[in-house]
Amino acid sequence: MTIEHKIREHLHEEAETMECPPAISKRIEQSYSHYLQRKRSEITMKKRLIGGIVAAAILIPTAAFAAPTVIDMLTRAPMTSEQVKLDEAGKATLEKLYSAFPETRSFEIIEASYLGDPNDSTKKVQLSIVLQEKGGTGKKLTLHTNGITDVIQDLTQENWEPKEKPLITLPDQEIKGKVDQLIDKLYGNIKDYEVAIEQMENPNEKTFILNYTKKGSEGEGYQVFVQGNRISLAPVDFEPSNNKVEGFFSFNGKPDYTADTILNDEKLLALLKMSATELKEELAKGKTVVEIAASKNVSRQQVIDVIGRTMAEGQLQDGKNKVTISDELLKQMIKDGEQKIIPIIEHKTETEWK
Amino acid sequence: MENEEMYQLLIQMKEGDEQAFHTMYDATFQDVYRTVSFLIDHKQDREDVMNEIYMQMWTSLGNYDTNRPFQFWLHGLVIRQVQRFRVKSWRRFRIFERIRAFSHEESYWDEHTALMDATNQVISQSIRKLTDKQRTVIIFRFYHDYTLEEIATLLDIPLGTVKSRYHAGLQALRRNLGNLPLERMVKINDY
């Protein structure tokens, strides 16, 4: 046993014997409640100061948007609901939504932001809006729109069914009916599509995936996830490809499709100088993508960069319309994507996802 | 727990959600307490430092670098408070500290150390005999498995300095635990 190993083992063993005395926890809890008291009295003071000043009207909406989600913080800029209504893409998105679901007119915009080019403020790569029903039942809609083409790229509908009987408890046919209706209202012509419904291997929460394909097309359609009381819908435009391989990883002996779209990346395969089938064979031996890359003298960072670029470009593309952005923003987007890429390229087949 | 989830919890906690505070505290206090215990010998001091660390949580949330794991941010808070404490105590209790340093051996024994077997006692003792700076590097390297680069970022010191403290620390430990064949130790470097 090396000394390093011995020290490591010892520290972990010793740590196991250390128990934090309850007195410490109690003291910290007290510190926290002191902090809360101070904070609360501060708030009331602020309120008094502002009094009847009109400024309050401006403060309220900005406060609502003060906490964007972490992953988006680098590149996203918050918008007020007024800005959304004045923005062209924002206006178009809301119009589409209102005509599909008239009841959403009365909904409140509770959060909005855009992902944009810092060098060109007119270029909004993606516009995100969250709407919620005022008061009542907590119906909520989250929309991500391509800011240039106005196409809704992603829509999540939450809490449309009563809490006591959430969506996922309904029979399959009824779930499908609800999704059909949603697509029909938003994009139209549901009759042109065929649907395959399957339940995902998700031990924690029952999840359905519905794949809608336009009849006679190469794979154009919609992909829908249903989980809990939530429908998540995104139009997809599968690129027809002959080398598309499925089930790169497996779990419990069954093919695991989780990372397939990411690994079916021509540029990645070119970088690794192997075909998709060869990559799948290598992964089946229990290696990670990083290890396979290393054996080909390709660094982890190179793998991240290639996949990140494809992912970022995928987000910017929308059918035939491609949005061009500065290298700076592209780099930022790749960096943003890293957290999603790393678990994939470090995943081993037959193990659970981290 | 995932980074994003933890960050949301912190925000809620800062806004005054007591439930969020408890969830957050329960998820972290063992790790924080153990790290502090490795770095600070006296019980009362540990308590003070622990309290400072958690108070920092709601005041310095703005410094959270969302690109790095939550754990890393947390350990940054830990190490800064430990260092602050050392500076402070050095100023305030310089003389007292010197006495304590000389009478080191009595003061650091905790109940649990007495329960260990002889080898483990020697290791434990040797680690506590290191200088504070060496000890910090050794704990973060072997208890938290950070790379030397990460430790350099955490401590905000150059990588070269981390390396020299690491090697000096290991060497001191080797001298104390010197019952292993030397060639093996030199050949196999764990980092």
Coordinates of C-alpha atoms in Angstrom, one line a residue:
Chain A
M1 CA 0.0 0.0 0.0
T2 CA 1.4 3.4 -0.9
I3 CA 1.6 6.1 1.7
E4 CA -0.9 8.2 -0.4
H5 CA -3.3 5.4 -0.3
K6 CA -2.9 4.9 3.4
I7 CA -3.5 8.5 4.1
R8 CA -6.6 8.6 2.0
E9 CA -8.0 5.6 3.6
H10 CA -7.2 6.8 7.1
L11 CA -8.8 10.2 6.5
H12 CA -12.0 8.7 5.3
E13 CA -12.1 6.3 8.2
E14 CA -11.4 9.0 10.7
A15 CA -14.1 11.2 9.1
E16 CA -16.7 8.5 9.6
T17 CA -16.1 8.8 13.4
M18 CA -16.6 12.6 13.4
E19 CA -20.1 13.6 14.4
C20 CA -21.1 17.2 14.3
P21 CA -22.2 18.1 17.8
P22 CA -25.9 19.2 18.0
A23 CA -24.9 22.4 19.7
I24 CA -23.2 23.6 16.5
S25 CA -26.3 22.9 14.4
K26 CA -28.4 24.7 17.0
R27 CA -26.2 27.7 17.0
I28 CA -26.2 28.0 13.2
E29 CA -29.9 27.6 13.1
Q30 CA -30.1 30.6 15.5
S31 CA -27.8 32.6 13.3
Y32 CA -30.1 31.9 10.4
S33 CA -33.2 33.0 12.3
H34 CA -31.4 36.2 13.4
Y35 CA -30.6 36.9 9.8
L36 CA -34.2 36.3 8.8
Q37 CA -35.5 38.7 11.4
R38 CA -33.1 41.4 10.2
K39 CA -34.0 40.7 6.7
R40 CA -37.7 41.0 7.4
S41 CA -37.4 44.2 9.2
E42 CA -35.3 45.5 6.3
I43 CA -38.1 44.7 3.9
T44 CA -40.7 46.5 5.8
M45 CA -38.4 49.5 6.0
K46 CA -37.9 49.5 2.3
K47 CA -41.7 49.4 1.8
R48 CA -42.1 52.4 4.0
L49 CA -39.5 54.3 2.1
I50 CA -41.0 53.6 -1.2
G51 CA -44.4 54.6 0.1
G52 CA -46.6 55.8 -2.6
I53 CA -43.9 56.5 -5.1
V54 CA -44.6 55.4 -8.6
A55 CA -41.2 53.5 -8.7
A56 CA -43.0 50.6 -7.1
A57 CA -44.7 49.9 -10.4
I58 CA -41.3 49.5 -12.1
L59 CA -39.7 47.6 -9.3
I60 CA -42.2 44.8 -9.2
P61 CA -41.7 43.3 -12.6
T62 CA -37.9 43.5 -12.5
A63 CA -37.9 41.7 -9.2
A64 CA -39.9 38.9 -10.7
F65 CA -37.2 38.3 -13.2
A66 CA -34.3 38.7 -10.9
A67 CA -33.4 35.0 -10.6
P68 CA -32.8 33.4 -14.0
T69 CA -32.0 29.7 -13.9
V70 CA -28.3 28.9 -13.3
I71 CA -27.4 27.3 -16.6
D72 CA -28.7 30.2 -18.6
M73 CA -27.1 32.9 -16.5
L74 CA -24.1 33.3 -18.7
T75 CA -25.8 34.2 -21.9
R76 CA -29.4 35.0 -21.1
A77 CA -30.7 38.5 -20.6
P78 CA -33.9 39.0 -18.7
M79 CA -36.9 40.8 -20.3
T80 CA -39.9 42.5 -18.7
S81 CA -43.3 41.5 -19.9
E82 CA -43.6 44.9 -21.6
Q83 CA -40.4 44.2 -23.6
V84 CA -41.8 40.9 -24.7
K85 CA -44.9 42.5 -26.0
L86 CA -42.9 45.1 -27.9
D87 CA -40.5 42.6 -29.3
E88 CA -41.4 41.3 -32.8
A89 CA -40.8 37.6 -32.1
G90 CA -42.4 38.0 -28.7
K91 CA -45.5 39.5 -30.2
A92 CA -45.7 36.8 -32.8
T93 CA -45.3 34.1 -30.3
L94 CA -47.9 35.5 -28.0
E95 CA -50.4 35.9 -30.9
K96 CA -49.9 32.3 -31.9
L97 CA -50.4 31.2 -28.4
Y98 CA -53.5 33.3 -27.8
S99 CA -55.2 32.1 -31.0
A100 CA -54.5 28.5 -30.1
F101 CA -55.5 28.9 -26.5
P102 CA -57.7 31.9 -26.0
E103 CA -57.8 31.4 -22.3
T104 CA -54.1 32.2 -22.1
R105 CA -54.8 35.9 -22.9
S106 CA -55.5 36.4 -19.2
F107 CA -52.4 34.6 -18.1
E108 CA -49.6 36.6 -16.6
I109 CA -46.0 36.5 -18.0
I110 CA -44.1 35.5 -14.9
E111 CA -40.6 35.2 -16.5
A112 CA -39.0 36.1 -19.8
S113 CA -35.5 36.1 -21.2
Y114 CA -33.6 35.9 -24.4
L115 CA -30.5 34.3 -25.6
G116 CA -28.9 36.8 -27.9
D117 CA -25.8 37.9 -29.7
P118 CA -24.0 40.4 -27.5
N119 CA -22.8 42.1 -30.6
D120 CA -26.1 42.5 -32.3
S121 CA -29.1 43.2 -30.1
T122 CA -31.6 42.6 -32.9
K123 CA -30.6 39.0 -33.1
K124 CA -32.5 37.0 -30.5
V125 CA -31.4 33.5 -31.0
Q126 CA -34.0 32.2 -28.5
L127 CA -36.8 33.9 -26.7
S128 CA -38.2 32.2 -23.6
I129 CA -41.5 33.1 -22.0
V130 CA -43.2 31.6 -19.0
L131 CA -46.9 32.3 -18.5
Q132 CA -49.1 31.4 -15.6
E133 CA -52.8 31.5 -14.9
K134 CA -53.6 34.3 -12.4
G135 CA -54.6 33.0 -9.0
G136 CA -56.3 29.6 -9.2
T137 CA -55.1 26.4 -10.6
G138 CA -51.5 26.9 -11.4
K139 CA -51.8 26.3 -15.2
K140 CA -48.4 27.1 -16.6
L141 CA -46.8 27.3 -20.0
T142 CA -43.2 27.6 -20.9
L143 CA -42.3 28.6 -24.4
H144 CA -39.0 28.7 -26.3
T145 CA -39.2 30.5 -29.6
N146 CA -36.6 30.9 -32.3
G147 CA -36.3 34.7 -32.1
I148 CA -35.7 35.1 -35.8
T149 CA -38.1 32.7 -37.5
D150 CA -40.8 32.9 -34.8
V151 CA -41.1 29.1 -34.7
I152 CA -42.0 27.7 -31.3
Q153 CA -39.2 25.2 -30.7
D154 CA -40.3 23.9 -27.4
L155 CA -43.4 24.1 -25.3
T156 CA -44.1 22.8 -21.9
Q157 CA -47.7 22.7 -20.6
E158 CA -48.1 22.1 -16.9
N159 CA -50.9 21.5 -14.5
W160 CA -53.7 21.5 -17.1
E161 CA -55.3 18.6 -15.4
P162 CA -56.6 18.7 -11.8
K163 CA -53.9 17.9 -9.2
E164 CA -56.0 15.0 -7.9
K165 CA -55.9 13.3 -11.2
P166 CA -52.7 14.2 -13.0
L167 CA -52.2 13.6 -16.7
I168 CA -50.0 10.5 -16.3
T169 CA -52.8 8.6 -14.4
L170 CA -55.1 8.8 -17.5
P171 CA -55.4 5.8 -19.9
D172 CA -52.9 5.9 -22.8
Q173 CA -55.5 6.8 -25.3
E174 CA -56.6 9.8 -23.3
I175 CA -53.1 11.0 -22.9
K176 CA -52.6 10.7 -26.6
G177 CA -55.8 12.6 -27.2
K178 CA -54.6 15.5 -25.0
V179 CA -51.3 15.7 -26.9
D180 CA -53.0 15.5 -30.3
Q181 CA -55.2 18.4 -29.3
L182 CA -52.2 20.4 -28.2
I183 CA -50.3 19.9 -31.4
D184 CA -53.4 20.4 -33.6
K185 CA -54.2 23.8 -31.9
L186 CA -50.6 25.0 -32.1
Y187 CA -49.3 23.7 -35.4
G188 CA -52.4 22.2 -37.1
N189 CA -53.0 19.2 -39.3
I190 CA -52.7 16.5 -36.7
K191 CA -54.3 14.0 -39.2
D192 CA -51.1 14.1 -41.3
Y193 CA -49.1 12.5 -38.6
E194 CA -48.6 9.0 -37.3
V195 CA -47.7 8.4 -33.7
A196 CA -45.8 5.8 -31.8
I197 CA -46.2 5.8 -28.1
E198 CA -43.9 4.1 -25.7
Q199 CA -43.1 4.2 -22.0
M200 CA -39.6 5.1 -21.0
E201 CA -37.4 3.0 -18.7
N202 CA -37.5 5.5 -15.9
P203 CA -37.8 3.9 -12.6
N204 CA -38.3 7.1 -10.7
E205 CA -41.3 8.5 -12.5
K206 CA -43.6 7.2 -15.1
T207 CA -42.8 8.8 -18.4
F208 CA -44.3 8.4 -21.9
I209 CA -42.6 9.4 -25.1
L210 CA -44.8 10.1 -28.1
N211 CA -43.1 10.3 -31.5
Y212 CA -45.2 12.0 -34.2
T213 CA -44.0 11.5 -37.8
K214 CA -45.5 13.2 -40.8
K215 CA -46.8 10.6 -43.2
G216 CA -44.5 10.2 -46.2
S217 CA -41.8 12.4 -44.7
E218 CA -38.2 11.4 -43.8
G219 CA -38.8 12.0 -40.2
E220 CA -40.3 15.4 -39.8
G221 CA -42.6 15.6 -36.8
Y222 CA -42.9 16.2 -33.1
Q223 CA -41.4 14.6 -30.1
V224 CA -43.4 14.7 -26.9
F225 CA -42.7 13.8 -23.3
V226 CA -45.4 13.2 -20.8
Q227 CA -44.4 13.1 -17.2
G228 CA -46.4 13.9 -14.0
N229 CA -48.8 16.6 -15.0
R230 CA -46.7 18.0 -17.8
I231 CA -46.5 17.8 -21.5
S232 CA -43.3 18.8 -23.2
L233 CA -43.5 19.2 -26.9
A234 CA -40.8 20.0 -29.5
P235 CA -41.0 19.9 -33.3
V236 CA -38.2 17.8 -34.8
D237 CA -36.7 17.7 -38.1
F238 CA -34.7 14.4 -38.2
E239 CA -32.0 14.5 -40.8
P240 CA -32.3 11.4 -42.8
S241 CA -29.0 9.6 -42.4
N242 CA -27.9 6.2 -43.4
N243 CA -25.4 5.7 -40.7
K244 CA -27.8 6.4 -37.8
V245 CA -27.1 3.8 -35.1
E246 CA -29.4 3.3 -32.1
G247 CA -28.7 2.2 -28.6
F248 CA -25.1 3.1 -28.2
F249 CA -25.4 2.3 -24.5
S250 CA -27.4 -0.4 -22.9
F251 CA -28.9 -0.9 -19.5
N252 CA -30.1 -4.2 -18.0
G253 CA -29.3 -5.7 -21.3
K254 CA -31.7 -3.5 -23.1
P255 CA -30.7 -0.8 -25.6
D256 CA -30.5 2.6 -23.9
Y257 CA -31.4 5.4 -26.3
T258 CA -30.6 8.3 -24.0
A259 CA -27.5 9.6 -25.8
D260 CA -28.1 8.4 -29.3
T261 CA -28.8 11.8 -30.9
I262 CA -25.6 13.2 -29.4
L263 CA -23.3 10.4 -30.4
N264 CA -24.7 10.2 -34.0
D265 CA -22.6 13.1 -34.8
E266 CA -20.7 13.0 -38.0
K267 CA -18.1 15.4 -36.8
L268 CA -17.5 13.4 -33.7
L269 CA -17.1 10.2 -35.7
A270 CA -14.7 11.9 -38.1
L271 CA -12.7 13.2 -35.1
L272 CA -12.5 9.6 -33.7
K273 CA -11.9 8.2 -37.2
M274 CA -14.5 5.5 -36.7
S275 CA -18.0 4.7 -37.9
A276 CA -21.0 4.8 -35.6
T277 CA -21.2 1.0 -35.6
E278 CA -17.5 0.8 -34.5
L279 CA -18.1 3.4 -31.8
K280 CA -21.1 1.3 -30.5
E281 CA -18.9 -1.8 -30.5
E282 CA -16.2 -0.1 -28.5
L283 CA -18.8 1.3 -26.0
A284 CA -20.2 -2.2 -25.6
K285 CA -16.8 -3.2 -24.1
G286 CA -17.5 -0.9 -21.2
K287 CA -15.3 2.0 -22.3
T288 CA -16.4 5.6 -22.1
V289 CA -16.2 8.0 -25.1
V290 CA -13.4 9.8 -23.4
E291 CA -11.4 6.6 -23.1
I292 CA -12.0 5.7 -26.7
A293 CA -11.0 9.2 -27.7
A294 CA -7.8 8.9 -25.6
S295 CA -6.8 5.7 -27.4
K296 CA -7.1 7.7 -30.6
N297 CA -5.0 10.6 -29.2
V298 CA -8.1 12.8 -29.0
S299 CA -8.4 14.9 -25.9
R300 CA -11.5 15.2 -23.7
Q301 CA -11.8 18.8 -24.5
Q302 CA -11.7 18.2 -28.3
V303 CA -14.7 15.8 -27.8
I304 CA -16.6 18.4 -25.8
D305 CA -15.9 21.1 -28.3
V306 CA -17.1 19.0 -31.3
I307 CA -20.3 17.9 -29.6
G308 CA -20.9 21.3 -28.1
R309 CA -20.6 23.0 -31.5
T310 CA -23.1 20.5 -33.0
M311 CA -25.5 21.1 -30.1
A312 CA -25.1 24.9 -30.3
E313 CA -25.6 24.9 -34.0
G314 CA -28.6 22.7 -33.7
Q315 CA -30.2 25.2 -31.4
L316 CA -29.6 28.0 -33.8
Q317 CA -30.9 26.1 -36.8
D318 CA -34.5 25.9 -37.6
G319 CA -35.4 24.1 -40.8
K320 CA -33.7 25.9 -43.6
N321 CA -33.2 29.1 -41.7
K322 CA -29.9 29.2 -40.0
V323 CA -29.0 32.0 -37.6
T324 CA -25.4 33.2 -37.7
I325 CA -23.9 34.5 -34.5
S326 CA -20.5 35.8 -33.3
D327 CA -17.8 33.3 -32.4
E328 CA -17.9 34.7 -28.9
L329 CA -21.5 33.7 -28.4
L330 CA -20.9 30.3 -30.0
K331 CA -18.1 29.7 -27.6
Q332 CA -20.2 30.7 -24.7
M333 CA -23.0 28.3 -25.8
I334 CA -20.5 25.5 -26.1
K335 CA -19.3 26.2 -22.6
D336 CA -22.9 26.2 -21.4
G337 CA -23.4 22.8 -23.0
E338 CA -20.4 21.2 -21.3
Q339 CA -22.4 20.2 -18.2
K340 CA -24.8 18.2 -20.4
I341 CA -22.0 16.7 -22.5
I342 CA -19.7 15.5 -19.8
P343 CA -22.1 12.9 -18.3
I344 CA -22.5 11.4 -21.7
I345 CA -18.9 11.1 -22.7
E346 CA -18.0 9.7 -19.3
H347 CA -20.9 7.3 -19.2
K348 CA -20.2 3.5 -19.2
T349 CA -22.7 1.1 -20.7
E350 CA -24.8 -0.9 -18.3
T351 CA -24.4 1.7 -15.5
E352 CA -27.0 4.1 -14.3
W353 CA -26.9 7.7 -15.5
K354 CA -25.4 10.2 -13.1
Chain B
M1 CA -27.5 16.9 -5.1
E2 CA -27.2 18.7 -8.4
N3 CA -25.6 22.1 -8.7
E4 CA -28.6 23.9 -10.0
E5 CA -30.8 22.4 -7.3
M6 CA -28.4 23.6 -4.6
Y7 CA -28.2 27.0 -6.1
Q8 CA -32.0 27.3 -6.1
L9 CA -32.0 26.2 -2.5
L10 CA -29.5 28.8 -1.6
I11 CA -31.6 31.5 -3.3
Q12 CA -34.7 30.4 -1.5
M13 CA -32.8 30.2 1.7
K14 CA -31.5 33.8 1.2
E15 CA -35.1 34.9 0.5
G16 CA -36.1 33.5 3.9
D17 CA -37.4 30.0 3.2
E18 CA -36.6 28.1 6.4
Q19 CA -37.4 24.8 4.8
A20 CA -34.7 25.5 2.1
F21 CA -32.3 26.3 4.9
H22 CA -32.9 23.0 6.6
T23 CA -32.6 21.0 3.4
M24 CA -29.4 22.8 2.6
Y25 CA -28.0 22.4 6.1
D26 CA -28.8 18.7 6.3
A27 CA -27.1 18.0 2.9
T28 CA -23.9 19.8 3.8
F29 CA -23.2 19.9 7.5
Q30 CA -21.4 16.5 7.8
D31 CA -19.0 17.3 5.1
V32 CA -18.4 20.8 6.3
Y33 CA -17.9 19.7 9.9
R34 CA -15.5 16.9 9.0
T35 CA -13.4 19.2 6.8
V36 CA -13.3 21.9 9.5
S37 CA -12.3 19.2 12.1
F38 CA -9.4 18.1 10.0
L39 CA -8.2 21.7 9.8
I40 CA -9.0 23.1 13.2
D41 CA -8.0 21.3 16.3
H42 CA -10.0 22.9 19.1
K43 CA -13.6 22.1 19.6
Q44 CA -14.8 25.6 20.5
D45 CA -12.9 27.0 17.5
R46 CA -14.6 24.6 15.2
E47 CA -18.0 25.8 16.4
D48 CA -17.1 29.4 15.7
V49 CA -15.7 28.6 12.2
M50 CA -18.8 26.5 11.3
N51 CA -21.0 29.3 12.3
E52 CA -19.0 31.8 10.2
I53 CA -19.1 29.4 7.2
Y54 CA -22.9 29.1 7.2
M55 CA -23.4 32.9 7.8
Q56 CA -21.2 33.4 4.7
M57 CA -23.6 31.3 2.7
W58 CA -26.3 33.8 2.8
T59 CA -24.1 36.8 2.5
S60 CA -21.8 35.8 -0.3
L61 CA -24.1 34.0 -2.6
G62 CA -23.3 36.5 -5.3
N63 CA -19.8 35.1 -5.6
Y64 CA -21.1 31.7 -6.6
D65 CA -19.4 30.7 -9.8
T66 CA -22.1 28.6 -11.5
N67 CA -19.5 27.0 -13.8
R68 CA -18.0 25.1 -10.9
P69 CA -19.6 22.3 -8.8
F70 CA -21.5 23.4 -5.7
Q71 CA -19.1 21.4 -3.6
F72 CA -16.2 23.5 -4.9
W73 CA -17.9 26.7 -3.9
L74 CA -18.7 25.3 -0.5
H75 CA -15.1 24.2 0.1
G76 CA -14.0 27.7 -1.0
L77 CA -16.2 29.1 1.8
V78 CA -14.8 26.6 4.2
I79 CA -11.2 27.3 3.4
R80 CA -11.6 31.1 3.5
Q81 CA -13.2 31.0 6.9
V82 CA -10.6 28.6 8.3
Q83 CA -7.9 31.0 7.0
R84 CA -9.6 34.0 8.3
F85 CA -9.9 32.4 11.7
R86 CA -6.2 31.6 11.7
V87 CA -5.2 35.1 10.9
K88 CA -7.6 36.5 13.4
S89 CA -6.5 34.1 16.2
W90 CA -2.9 34.7 15.3
R91 CA -3.4 38.4 15.9
R92 CA -5.5 38.2 18.9
F93 CA -3.9 35.2 20.7
R94 CA -0.4 35.3 19.4
I95 CA 1.1 34.4 22.7
F96 CA -1.6 31.9 23.6
E97 CA -1.2 30.3 20.2
R98 CA 2.5 29.9 20.7
I99 CA 2.0 28.1 24.0
R100 CA -0.6 26.0 22.3
A101 CA 1.7 25.1 19.5
F102 CA 4.2 23.8 22.0
S103 CA 1.7 21.9 24.0
H104 CA 0.1 20.6 20.8
E105 CA -0.1 17.0 21.7
E106 CA -2.5 17.3 24.6
S107 CA -4.8 19.7 23.0
Y108 CA -5.8 17.9 19.8
W109 CA -6.8 14.6 21.1
D110 CA -10.5 14.1 20.8
E111 CA -12.4 11.3 22.2
H112 CA -12.6 9.5 18.9
T113 CA -8.8 9.5 18.4
A114 CA -8.5 7.4 21.5
L115 CA -10.6 4.7 19.9
M116 CA -8.3 4.2 17.0
D117 CA -5.6 1.6 16.7
A118 CA -1.9 2.4 17.0
T119 CA -1.2 2.9 13.2
N120 CA -4.1 5.1 12.7
Q121 CA -3.2 7.1 15.8
V122 CA 0.3 7.7 14.3
I123 CA -1.2 8.9 11.0
S124 CA -3.7 11.1 12.7
Q125 CA -1.0 12.6 14.9
S126 CA 1.4 13.1 12.0
I127 CA -1.2 14.9 9.9
R128 CA -1.9 17.2 12.8
K129 CA 1.8 17.9 13.2
L130 CA 2.0 19.3 9.7
T131 CA 2.0 23.1 9.3
D132 CA -1.4 24.5 8.7
K133 CA -0.6 25.2 5.1
Q134 CA 0.7 21.7 4.4
R135 CA -2.2 20.2 6.3
T136 CA -4.8 22.1 4.2
V137 CA -3.3 20.8 1.0
I138 CA -3.1 17.2 2.3
I139 CA -6.7 17.2 3.5
F140 CA -8.1 18.6 0.2
R141 CA -5.9 16.3 -1.8
F142 CA -6.7 13.1 0.0
Y143 CA -9.9 13.6 1.8
H144 CA -11.7 15.5 -1.0
D145 CA -9.7 14.1 -3.9
Y146 CA -9.1 17.5 -5.5
T147 CA -6.3 17.8 -8.1
L148 CA -3.4 20.0 -7.2
E149 CA -4.7 22.5 -9.8
E150 CA -8.1 22.7 -8.2
I151 CA -6.5 23.2 -4.8
A152 CA -4.5 26.1 -6.2
T153 CA -7.8 27.7 -7.4
L154 CA -9.4 27.0 -4.0
L155 CA -6.6 28.5 -2.0
D156 CA -6.0 31.2 -4.6
I157 CA -2.2 30.5 -4.6
P158 CA 0.1 29.4 -7.5
L159 CA 0.2 25.8 -8.5
G160 CA 3.9 25.7 -7.8
T161 CA 3.2 26.7 -4.2
V162 CA 0.6 23.9 -3.8
K163 CA 3.1 21.4 -5.2
S164 CA 5.8 22.3 -2.8
R165 CA 3.5 22.3 0.2
Y166 CA 2.1 18.9 -1.0
H167 CA 5.6 17.4 -1.4
A168 CA 6.8 18.9 1.9
G169 CA 3.7 17.6 3.6
L170 CA 4.1 14.1 2.2
Q171 CA 7.7 14.0 3.0
A172 CA 7.0 15.0 6.6
L173 CA 4.4 12.3 6.8
R174 CA 6.8 9.7 5.3
R175 CA 9.4 10.6 7.9
N176 CA 6.8 9.9 10.6
L177 CA 5.3 6.8 9.1
G178 CA 8.6 5.6 7.7
N179 CA 7.9 1.9 7.8
L180 CA 7.2 1.5 4.1
P181 CA 9.8 0.5 1.6
L182 CA 11.1 3.7 0.1
E183 CA 11.4 2.7 -3.6
R184 CA 7.8 1.8 -3.9
M185 CA 6.7 5.1 -2.5
V186 CA 8.8 7.1 -4.8
K187 CA 7.8 5.2 -7.9
I188 CA 4.0 5.3 -7.3
N189 CA 2.8 8.8 -7.3
D190 CA -0.9 8.9 -6.7
Y191 CA -1.8 12.2 -8.5

